[in-house]
Amino acid sequence: MIRIIHAADLHLDSPFESLDAEKASVRRSEQRALLERIAAEVNQRNADLLFLAGDLLDSGSAYAETGEALLAALGKVRVPVFIAPGNHDWYSRRSPYALLPFSDNVHIFRTPLLESVFLPELGARVWGAGYTSPSCEALLRGFHAPAEEGVTQLLVLHAEPGRAGSPYCPVTEEELSQSGIRYAALGHIHLGSGLRRAGSCFYAWPGCPEGRGFDETGEKGVLLVDVAAGDVQARFLPVPGRQYEILRVDVTDTDPVQAALAALPEGA
C-alpha cells in the first residue's frame, strides 16, 4: 500500500483585499501556519508521499516570510514531496519555485509536459506537469502511462475536470480511464470532490485547506489516500484553521446583534 497526503489550492499570500492592511497581514500569517499542519499530518499519519496539486501560492511571487515557512515545513516532511504549479503560481525562472533552496525531498514539475519520477522503494512512478503561464492545454488527451509490472502509476496535476473548453488543463473521465493512472491527485477546484472513479483510475481534488472568504464556507482540509493493488480509499482530514460560515438568524422582535451573537458556535 502507498499512503498519500493530497493537498491543493492553499493560495498562500492572498491579498485579502476586503480587509484592512493589518487584518490582511494576520490572515496571510494564518495561511502560513497551514504548511506546518499539513507537514505534521504527513509525518503523524506515516504517509509515503505528499502531493501539492497546484496554486500552493496565490501568485508568481511570495513574501520572504512565506518562502521561509515553506522551506521549513517541507524540510520537516520525511517523505518525497511533489509540487505541480498551477495557474496562479506557474513556474518561471523568477518564481519562488526556481529561487528558493528546497530540500532534496522536494520535486517540482517545471514544464507543461507530463514527466515522471520513479520511486523504486515504493514501487511507484509519479507523473506530473507544471504550468509555465496562467493557462495550460489538455495534457491527458491521448496520454497513457506505459505499463510496468509491479509499478503503481500516480499523477499530480492542476487540472479542471468536466469542462472541455477550460484554459486550465481540462480533463475528462474518458481520458482518466484510459490514462493507466491508478490515482490522479488533482487541484484547481476549491470545493472538495470526494473520491471518484473512471475505469480503473481513481481521482479526486481536496479543495482548499482553508477558506478565504464567504464564497469558501465550511470545513476544509486535505485528503489521506491509500492506494493498494486491489482498491483505493480516501479520507477527508480537516485542517484546523479559519472557517467561514453563513448563518441565517431570525431577528424578529429581538435585537439583531444579540441574536446573531447567540447563533455563533461556541468559541467563535
PDB file of C-alpha atoms in Angstrom:
ATOM      1  CA  MET A   1       0.000   0.000   0.000  1.00  0.00           C
ATOM      2  CA  ILE A   2       1.078   3.561  -0.740  1.00  0.00           C
ATOM      3  CA  ARG A   3      -0.244   6.303   1.552  1.00  0.00           C
ATOM      4  CA  ILE A   4      -0.529   9.848   0.187  1.00  0.00           C
ATOM      5  CA  ILE A   5      -1.448  13.180   1.726  1.00  0.00           C
ATOM      6  CA  HIS A   6      -3.028  15.164  -1.107  1.00  0.00           C
ATOM      7  CA  ALA A   7      -3.418  18.942  -0.724  1.00  0.00           C
ATOM      8  CA  ALA A   8      -4.011  21.767  -3.175  1.00  0.00           C
ATOM      9  CA  ASP A   9      -5.023  25.406  -3.558  1.00  0.00           C
ATOM     10  CA  LEU A  10      -3.540  26.938  -0.424  1.00  0.00           C
ATOM     11  CA  HIS A  11      -3.192  30.282  -2.268  1.00  0.00           C
ATOM     12  CA  LEU A  12      -0.548  31.500   0.167  1.00  0.00           C
ATOM     13  CA  ASP A  13      -0.117  35.284   0.234  1.00  0.00           C
ATOM     14  CA  SER A  14      -3.641  36.014  -0.942  1.00  0.00           C
ATOM     15  CA  PRO A  15      -4.227  39.793  -0.870  1.00  0.00           C
ATOM     16  CA  PHE A  16      -7.428  39.678   1.241  1.00  0.00           C
ATOM     17  CA  GLU A  17      -8.448  42.947  -0.368  1.00  0.00           C
ATOM     18  CA  SER A  18     -11.693  43.223   1.611  1.00  0.00           C
ATOM     19  CA  LEU A  19      -9.702  43.549   4.853  1.00  0.00           C
ATOM     20  CA  ASP A  20      -7.601  46.420   6.114  1.00  0.00           C
ATOM     21  CA  ALA A  21      -3.819  46.057   5.871  1.00  0.00           C
ATOM     22  CA  GLU A  22      -3.338  44.811   9.432  1.00  0.00           C
ATOM     23  CA  LYS A  23      -6.042  42.150   9.259  1.00  0.00           C
ATOM     24  CA  ALA A  24      -4.895  41.046   5.800  1.00  0.00           C
ATOM     25  CA  SER A  25      -1.403  40.548   7.202  1.00  0.00           C
ATOM     26  CA  VAL A  26      -2.824  38.439  10.029  1.00  0.00           C
ATOM     27  CA  ARG A  27      -4.698  36.258   7.550  1.00  0.00           C
ATOM     28  CA  ARG A  28      -1.566  35.685   5.464  1.00  0.00           C
ATOM     29  CA  SER A  29       0.262  34.672   8.642  1.00  0.00           C
ATOM     30  CA  GLU A  30      -2.530  32.222   9.438  1.00  0.00           C
ATOM     31  CA  GLN A  31      -2.207  30.784   5.938  1.00  0.00           C
ATOM     32  CA  ARG A  32       1.488  30.088   6.511  1.00  0.00           C
ATOM     33  CA  ALA A  33       0.579  28.068   9.594  1.00  0.00           C
ATOM     34  CA  LEU A  34      -1.287  25.645   7.301  1.00  0.00           C
ATOM     35  CA  LEU A  35       2.058  24.438   5.982  1.00  0.00           C
ATOM     36  CA  GLU A  36       3.165  23.181   9.394  1.00  0.00           C
ATOM     37  CA  ARG A  37      -0.198  21.493   9.964  1.00  0.00           C
ATOM     38  CA  ILE A  38      -0.034  19.668   6.643  1.00  0.00           C
ATOM     39  CA  ALA A  39       3.569  18.623   7.269  1.00  0.00           C
ATOM     40  CA  ALA A  40       2.535  17.289  10.681  1.00  0.00           C
ATOM     41  CA  GLU A  41      -0.275  15.244   9.104  1.00  0.00           C
ATOM     42  CA  VAL A  42       2.203  13.661   6.680  1.00  0.00           C
ATOM     43  CA  ASN A  43       4.532  12.585   9.463  1.00  0.00           C
ATOM     44  CA  GLN A  44       1.885  11.592  12.020  1.00  0.00           C
ATOM     45  CA  ARG A  45      -0.118   9.555   9.509  1.00  0.00           C
ATOM     46  CA  ASN A  46       3.012   7.728   8.282  1.00  0.00           C
ATOM     47  CA  ALA A  47       2.354   8.834   4.733  1.00  0.00           C
ATOM     48  CA  ASP A  48       4.709   7.800   1.946  1.00  0.00           C
ATOM     49  CA  LEU A  49       4.169  10.859  -0.259  1.00  0.00           C
ATOM     50  CA  LEU A  50       2.935  14.441  -0.139  1.00  0.00           C
ATOM     51  CA  PHE A  51       1.225  15.759  -3.276  1.00  0.00           C
ATOM     52  CA  LEU A  52       0.654  19.509  -3.668  1.00  0.00           C
ATOM     53  CA  ALA A  53      -1.531  19.851  -6.740  1.00  0.00           C
ATOM     54  CA  GLY A  54      -1.061  23.485  -7.691  1.00  0.00           C
ATOM     55  CA  ASP A  55      -1.849  27.023  -6.544  1.00  0.00           C
ATOM     56  CA  LEU A  56       0.189  26.496  -3.427  1.00  0.00           C
ATOM     57  CA  LEU A  57       0.931  30.218  -3.852  1.00  0.00           C
ATOM     58  CA  ASP A  58      -1.541  32.860  -4.950  1.00  0.00           C
ATOM     59  CA  SER A  59       0.862  34.381  -7.467  1.00  0.00           C
ATOM     60  CA  GLY A  60       4.292  34.036  -9.045  1.00  0.00           C
ATOM     61  CA  SER A  61       5.950  35.734  -6.083  1.00  0.00           C
ATOM     62  CA  ALA A  62       5.952  35.320  -2.313  1.00  0.00           C
ATOM     63  CA  TYR A  63       6.666  37.275   0.834  1.00  0.00           C
ATOM     64  CA  ALA A  64      10.026  36.421   2.381  1.00  0.00           C
ATOM     65  CA  GLU A  65       8.209  35.020   5.434  1.00  0.00           C
ATOM     66  CA  THR A  66       6.200  32.714   3.208  1.00  0.00           C
ATOM     67  CA  GLY A  67       9.284  31.371   1.488  1.00  0.00           C
ATOM     68  CA  GLU A  68      10.894  30.706   4.865  1.00  0.00           C
ATOM     69  CA  ALA A  69       7.756  28.962   6.153  1.00  0.00           C
ATOM     70  CA  LEU A  70       7.513  26.845   3.010  1.00  0.00           C
ATOM     71  CA  LEU A  71      11.126  25.692   3.211  1.00  0.00           C
ATOM     72  CA  ALA A  72      10.857  24.980   6.945  1.00  0.00           C
ATOM     73  CA  ALA A  73       7.649  22.950   6.665  1.00  0.00           C
ATOM     74  CA  LEU A  74       8.636  20.874   3.630  1.00  0.00           C
ATOM     75  CA  GLY A  75      12.068  20.303   5.145  1.00  0.00           C
ATOM     76  CA  LYS A  76      10.361  18.593   8.095  1.00  0.00           C
ATOM     77  CA  VAL A  77       8.458  16.208   5.843  1.00  0.00           C
ATOM     78  CA  ARG A  78      10.221  12.854   5.953  1.00  0.00           C
ATOM     79  CA  VAL A  79       8.987  11.636   2.564  1.00  0.00           C
ATOM     80  CA  PRO A  80       9.092  12.780  -1.074  1.00  0.00           C
ATOM     81  CA  VAL A  81       7.057  15.900  -1.875  1.00  0.00           C
ATOM     82  CA  PHE A  82       5.733  16.558  -5.387  1.00  0.00           C
ATOM     83  CA  ILE A  83       4.572  20.030  -6.434  1.00  0.00           C
ATOM     84  CA  ALA A  84       2.677  20.688  -9.671  1.00  0.00           C
ATOM     85  CA  PRO A  85       2.493  24.500 -10.152  1.00  0.00           C
ATOM     86  CA  GLY A  86      -0.901  25.787 -11.287  1.00  0.00           C
ATOM     87  CA  ASN A  87      -2.409  28.802 -12.998  1.00  0.00           C
ATOM     88  CA  HIS A  88      -1.772  31.162 -10.059  1.00  0.00           C
ATOM     89  CA  ASP A  89       1.722  30.005  -9.090  1.00  0.00           C
ATOM     90  CA  TRP A  90       3.028  28.983 -12.514  1.00  0.00           C
ATOM     91  CA  TYR A  91       6.702  28.195 -12.834  1.00  0.00           C
ATOM     92  CA  SER A  92       9.190  30.722 -14.219  1.00  0.00           C
ATOM     93  CA  ARG A  93      12.863  31.457 -13.692  1.00  0.00           C
ATOM     94  CA  ARG A  94      11.848  34.217 -11.267  1.00  0.00           C
ATOM     95  CA  SER A  95       9.266  32.252  -9.306  1.00  0.00           C
ATOM     96  CA  PRO A  96       9.864  31.039  -5.747  1.00  0.00           C
ATOM     97  CA  TYR A  97       9.973  27.524  -7.183  1.00  0.00           C
ATOM     98  CA  ALA A  98      13.137  28.473  -9.072  1.00  0.00           C
ATOM     99  CA  LEU A  99      14.748  30.740  -6.485  1.00  0.00           C
ATOM    100  CA  LEU A 100      14.158  29.041  -3.130  1.00  0.00           C
ATOM    101  CA  PRO A 101      16.622  26.349  -1.929  1.00  0.00           C
ATOM    102  CA  PHE A 102      14.177  23.479  -1.440  1.00  0.00           C
ATOM    103  CA  SER A 103      15.325  20.368   0.391  1.00  0.00           C
ATOM    104  CA  ASP A 104      16.255  17.291  -1.624  1.00  0.00           C
ATOM    105  CA  ASN A 105      12.955  15.539  -0.881  1.00  0.00           C
ATOM    106  CA  VAL A 106      11.002  18.146  -2.900  1.00  0.00           C
ATOM    107  CA  HIS A 107      10.399  17.632  -6.610  1.00  0.00           C
ATOM    108  CA  ILE A 108       8.807  20.451  -8.617  1.00  0.00           C
ATOM    109  CA  PHE A 109       7.377  19.768 -12.061  1.00  0.00           C
ATOM    110  CA  ARG A 110       8.714  22.652 -14.148  1.00  0.00           C
ATOM    111  CA  THR A 111       7.314  22.131 -17.648  1.00  0.00           C
ATOM    112  CA  PRO A 112       3.819  21.823 -19.164  1.00  0.00           C
ATOM    113  CA  LEU A 113       4.703  18.336 -20.388  1.00  0.00           C
ATOM    114  CA  LEU A 114       3.937  15.193 -18.462  1.00  0.00           C
ATOM    115  CA  GLU A 115       7.102  13.697 -16.994  1.00  0.00           C
ATOM    116  CA  SER A 116       7.683  11.140 -14.280  1.00  0.00           C
ATOM    117  CA  VAL A 117       9.852  10.223 -11.332  1.00  0.00           C
ATOM    118  CA  PHE A 118      10.348   6.561 -10.457  1.00  0.00           C
ATOM    119  CA  LEU A 119      10.401   5.672  -6.760  1.00  0.00           C
ATOM    120  CA  PRO A 120      11.818   2.138  -6.526  1.00  0.00           C
ATOM    121  CA  GLU A 121      11.432   1.984  -2.737  1.00  0.00           C
ATOM    122  CA  LEU A 122       7.650   2.386  -3.187  1.00  0.00           C
ATOM    123  CA  GLY A 123       7.285   0.583  -6.490  1.00  0.00           C
ATOM    124  CA  ALA A 124       5.650   3.720  -7.834  1.00  0.00           C
ATOM    125  CA  ARG A 125       6.027   6.192 -10.664  1.00  0.00           C
ATOM    126  CA  VAL A 126       4.777   9.729 -10.100  1.00  0.00           C
ATOM    127  CA  TRP A 127       3.688  11.688 -13.158  1.00  0.00           C
ATOM    128  CA  GLY A 128       3.095  15.411 -13.243  1.00  0.00           C
ATOM    129  CA  ALA A 129       3.462  18.715 -15.040  1.00  0.00           C
ATOM    130  CA  GLY A 130       3.655  22.376 -14.123  1.00  0.00           C
ATOM    131  CA  TYR A 131       2.123  25.440 -15.696  1.00  0.00           C
ATOM    132  CA  THR A 132       4.585  27.938 -17.149  1.00  0.00           C
ATOM    133  CA  SER A 133       1.875  30.524 -17.856  1.00  0.00           C
ATOM    134  CA  PRO A 134      -1.603  31.239 -16.460  1.00  0.00           C
ATOM    135  CA  SER A 135      -3.099  28.566 -18.727  1.00  0.00           C
ATOM    136  CA  CYS A 136      -2.324  25.010 -19.772  1.00  0.00           C
ATOM    137  CA  GLU A 137      -3.506  22.734 -22.567  1.00  0.00           C
ATOM    138  CA  ALA A 138      -5.205  19.365 -22.076  1.00  0.00           C
ATOM    139  CA  LEU A 139      -2.214  17.247 -21.065  1.00  0.00           C
ATOM    140  CA  LEU A 140      -4.052  13.949 -20.559  1.00  0.00           C
ATOM    141  CA  ARG A 141      -5.516  13.953 -24.063  1.00  0.00           C
ATOM    142  CA  GLY A 142      -4.090  10.837 -25.713  1.00  0.00           C
ATOM    143  CA  PHE A 143      -1.837  10.064 -22.714  1.00  0.00           C
ATOM    144  CA  HIS A 144      -1.319   6.561 -21.378  1.00  0.00           C
ATOM    145  CA  ALA A 145       1.334   5.679 -18.816  1.00  0.00           C
ATOM    146  CA  PRO A 146       3.500   2.808 -20.077  1.00  0.00           C
ATOM    147  CA  ALA A 147       2.641  -0.473 -18.370  1.00  0.00           C
ATOM    148  CA  GLU A 148       5.283  -1.554 -15.853  1.00  0.00           C
ATOM    149  CA  GLU A 149       4.815  -4.784 -13.942  1.00  0.00           C
ATOM    150  CA  GLY A 150       4.555  -4.203 -10.215  1.00  0.00           C
ATOM    151  CA  VAL A 151       4.656  -0.397 -10.543  1.00  0.00           C
ATOM    152  CA  THR A 152       1.821   1.834  -9.340  1.00  0.00           C
ATOM    153  CA  GLN A 153       1.241   4.793 -11.657  1.00  0.00           C
ATOM    154  CA  LEU A 154       0.334   8.039  -9.865  1.00  0.00           C
ATOM    155  CA  LEU A 155      -0.382  11.559 -11.090  1.00  0.00           C
ATOM    156  CA  VAL A 156      -0.319  15.029  -9.528  1.00  0.00           C
ATOM    157  CA  LEU A 157      -1.734  17.806 -11.717  1.00  0.00           C
ATOM    158  CA  HIS A 158      -3.550  21.130 -11.533  1.00  0.00           C
ATOM    159  CA  ALA A 159      -6.467  20.447 -13.851  1.00  0.00           C
ATOM    160  CA  GLU A 160     -10.137  21.169 -14.359  1.00  0.00           C
ATOM    161  CA  PRO A 161     -12.295  18.067 -14.882  1.00  0.00           C
ATOM    162  CA  GLY A 162     -15.505  18.055 -16.840  1.00  0.00           C
ATOM    163  CA  ARG A 163     -15.104  21.345 -18.710  1.00  0.00           C
ATOM    164  CA  ALA A 164     -13.766  20.674 -22.201  1.00  0.00           C
ATOM    165  CA  GLY A 165     -13.017  24.287 -23.118  1.00  0.00           C
ATOM    166  CA  SER A 166     -11.264  25.222 -19.901  1.00  0.00           C
ATOM    167  CA  PRO A 167      -7.902  27.022 -20.202  1.00  0.00           C
ATOM    168  CA  TYR A 168      -6.784  25.179 -17.051  1.00  0.00           C
ATOM    169  CA  CYS A 169      -5.669  21.777 -18.308  1.00  0.00           C
ATOM    170  CA  PRO A 170      -9.143  20.327 -18.982  1.00  0.00           C
ATOM    171  CA  VAL A 171      -9.521  16.621 -18.341  1.00  0.00           C
ATOM    172  CA  THR A 172     -12.380  14.210 -18.996  1.00  0.00           C
ATOM    173  CA  GLU A 173     -13.372  10.986 -17.279  1.00  0.00           C
ATOM    174  CA  GLU A 174     -12.650   9.129 -20.508  1.00  0.00           C
ATOM    175  CA  GLU A 175      -9.082  10.486 -20.539  1.00  0.00           C
ATOM    176  CA  LEU A 176      -8.611   9.475 -16.912  1.00  0.00           C
ATOM    177  CA  SER A 177      -9.993   5.995 -17.540  1.00  0.00           C
ATOM    178  CA  GLN A 178      -7.573   5.485 -20.444  1.00  0.00           C
ATOM    179  CA  SER A 179      -4.543   7.047 -18.740  1.00  0.00           C
ATOM    180  CA  GLY A 180      -3.172   3.973 -16.996  1.00  0.00           C
ATOM    181  CA  ILE A 181      -3.018   6.040 -13.790  1.00  0.00           C
ATOM    182  CA  ARG A 182      -4.126   4.381 -10.568  1.00  0.00           C
ATOM    183  CA  TYR A 183      -4.672   7.588  -8.569  1.00  0.00           C
ATOM    184  CA  ALA A 184      -4.826  11.103 -10.027  1.00  0.00           C
ATOM    185  CA  ALA A 185      -4.316  13.872  -7.463  1.00  0.00           C
ATOM    186  CA  LEU A 186      -5.919  16.965  -8.956  1.00  0.00           C
ATOM    187  CA  GLY A 187      -6.201  20.597  -7.889  1.00  0.00           C
ATOM    188  CA  HIS A 188      -7.904  23.805  -9.038  1.00  0.00           C
ATOM    189  CA  ILE A 189     -11.470  23.452  -7.729  1.00  0.00           C
ATOM    190  CA  HIS A 190     -11.847  24.812  -4.194  1.00  0.00           C
ATOM    191  CA  LEU A 191     -14.751  22.580  -3.143  1.00  0.00           C
ATOM    192  CA  GLY A 192     -13.589  19.046  -2.448  1.00  0.00           C
ATOM    193  CA  SER A 193     -14.847  16.241  -4.702  1.00  0.00           C
ATOM    194  CA  GLY A 194     -14.540  13.132  -2.608  1.00  0.00           C
ATOM    195  CA  LEU A 195     -13.047  10.052  -4.232  1.00  0.00           C
ATOM    196  CA  ARG A 196     -14.229   9.354  -7.773  1.00  0.00           C
ATOM    197  CA  ARG A 197     -13.548   6.616 -10.284  1.00  0.00           C
ATOM    198  CA  ALA A 198     -13.173   6.475 -14.047  1.00  0.00           C
ATOM    199  CA  GLY A 199     -12.486   2.927 -15.159  1.00  0.00           C
ATOM    200  CA  SER A 200      -9.517   1.672 -13.142  1.00  0.00           C
ATOM    201  CA  CYS A 201      -8.390   5.247 -12.343  1.00  0.00           C
ATOM    202  CA  PHE A 202      -9.392   6.775  -9.039  1.00  0.00           C
ATOM    203  CA  TYR A 203      -9.189  10.548  -8.791  1.00  0.00           C
ATOM    204  CA  ALA A 204     -10.060  13.438  -6.504  1.00  0.00           C
ATOM    205  CA  TRP A 205      -9.405  17.044  -5.673  1.00  0.00           C
ATOM    206  CA  PRO A 206      -9.316  18.037  -1.985  1.00  0.00           C
ATOM    207  CA  GLY A 207     -10.495  21.628  -2.304  1.00  0.00           C
ATOM    208  CA  CYS A 208      -8.709  24.414  -0.474  1.00  0.00           C
ATOM    209  CA  PRO A 209      -7.483  23.589   3.065  1.00  0.00           C
ATOM    210  CA  GLU A 210      -8.788  26.881   4.463  1.00  0.00           C
ATOM    211  CA  GLY A 211     -11.462  29.257   3.239  1.00  0.00           C
ATOM    212  CA  ARG A 212     -10.502  32.824   2.345  1.00  0.00           C
ATOM    213  CA  GLY A 213     -13.976  34.343   2.295  1.00  0.00           C
ATOM    214  CA  PHE A 214     -17.694  33.657   2.351  1.00  0.00           C
ATOM    215  CA  ASP A 215     -17.505  32.021  -1.076  1.00  0.00           C
ATOM    216  CA  GLU A 216     -15.421  29.247   0.546  1.00  0.00           C
ATOM    217  CA  THR A 217     -17.505  28.237   3.538  1.00  0.00           C
ATOM    218  CA  GLY A 218     -17.477  25.194   5.764  1.00  0.00           C
ATOM    219  CA  GLU A 219     -14.893  22.722   6.945  1.00  0.00           C
ATOM    220  CA  LYS A 220     -11.793  22.469   4.747  1.00  0.00           C
ATOM    221  CA  GLY A 221      -8.832  20.144   4.691  1.00  0.00           C
ATOM    222  CA  VAL A 222      -6.745  17.610   2.785  1.00  0.00           C
ATOM    223  CA  LEU A 223      -7.124  14.012   1.648  1.00  0.00           C
ATOM    224  CA  LEU A 224      -5.499  10.908   3.096  1.00  0.00           C
ATOM    225  CA  VAL A 225      -5.334   8.429   0.209  1.00  0.00           C
ATOM    226  CA  ASP A 226      -4.386   4.762   0.500  1.00  0.00           C
ATOM    227  CA  VAL A 227      -3.514   3.161  -2.829  1.00  0.00           C
ATOM    228  CA  ALA A 228      -3.421  -0.637  -2.792  1.00  0.00           C
ATOM    229  CA  ALA A 229      -3.300  -3.242  -5.526  1.00  0.00           C
ATOM    230  CA  GLY A 230      -6.970  -4.085  -5.154  1.00  0.00           C
ATOM    231  CA  ASP A 231      -8.510  -0.818  -4.051  1.00  0.00           C
ATOM    232  CA  VAL A 232      -8.060   2.894  -3.410  1.00  0.00           C
ATOM    233  CA  GLN A 233      -9.503   4.597  -0.331  1.00  0.00           C
ATOM    234  CA  ALA A 234      -9.597   8.307   0.514  1.00  0.00           C
ATOM    235  CA  ARG A 235     -10.448  10.009   3.785  1.00  0.00           C
ATOM    236  CA  PHE A 236     -11.018  13.714   4.360  1.00  0.00           C
ATOM    237  CA  LEU A 237      -8.778  15.201   7.046  1.00  0.00           C
ATOM    238  CA  PRO A 238      -9.930  18.576   8.404  1.00  0.00           C
ATOM    239  CA  VAL A 239      -7.118  21.095   8.800  1.00  0.00           C
ATOM    240  CA  PRO A 240      -7.702  23.361  11.822  1.00  0.00           C
ATOM    241  CA  GLY A 241      -7.803  26.998  10.813  1.00  0.00           C
ATOM    242  CA  ARG A 242     -10.069  29.899   9.978  1.00  0.00           C
ATOM    243  CA  GLN A 243     -13.545  28.794   8.957  1.00  0.00           C
ATOM    244  CA  TYR A 244     -16.174  30.889   7.204  1.00  0.00           C
ATOM    245  CA  GLU A 245     -19.870  30.208   7.737  1.00  0.00           C
ATOM    246  CA  ILE A 246     -23.099  31.876   6.671  1.00  0.00           C
ATOM    247  CA  LEU A 247     -25.668  31.789   9.484  1.00  0.00           C
ATOM    248  CA  ARG A 248     -29.323  32.585   8.970  1.00  0.00           C
ATOM    249  CA  VAL A 249     -30.775  34.169  12.112  1.00  0.00           C
ATOM    250  CA  ASP A 250     -34.344  35.118  12.921  1.00  0.00           C
ATOM    251  CA  VAL A 251     -34.197  38.657  14.328  1.00  0.00           C
ATOM    252  CA  THR A 252     -37.945  39.138  14.601  1.00  0.00           C
ATOM    253  CA  ASP A 253     -38.816  41.124  17.733  1.00  0.00           C
ATOM    254  CA  THR A 254     -35.271  40.978  19.078  1.00  0.00           C
ATOM    255  CA  ASP A 255     -32.002  42.870  18.925  1.00  0.00           C
ATOM    256  CA  PRO A 256     -30.303  41.808  15.636  1.00  0.00           C
ATOM    257  CA  VAL A 257     -26.771  41.971  17.030  1.00  0.00           C
ATOM    258  CA  GLN A 258     -27.601  39.908  20.097  1.00  0.00           C
ATOM    259  CA  ALA A 259     -29.484  37.366  18.016  1.00  0.00           C
ATOM    260  CA  ALA A 260     -26.520  36.999  15.694  1.00  0.00           C
ATOM    261  CA  LEU A 261     -24.074  36.625  18.574  1.00  0.00           C
ATOM    262  CA  ALA A 262     -26.274  33.988  20.201  1.00  0.00           C
ATOM    263  CA  ALA A 263     -26.280  31.967  16.969  1.00  0.00           C
ATOM    264  CA  LEU A 264     -22.489  31.785  16.748  1.00  0.00           C
ATOM    265  CA  PRO A 265     -20.862  28.432  17.584  1.00  0.00           C
ATOM    266  CA  GLU A 266     -19.156  28.174  20.942  1.00  0.00           C
ATOM    267  CA  GLY A 267     -15.684  29.689  20.829  1.00  0.00           C
ATOM    268  CA  ALA A 268     -16.288  31.609  17.606  1.00  0.00           C
TER     269      ALA A 268
END
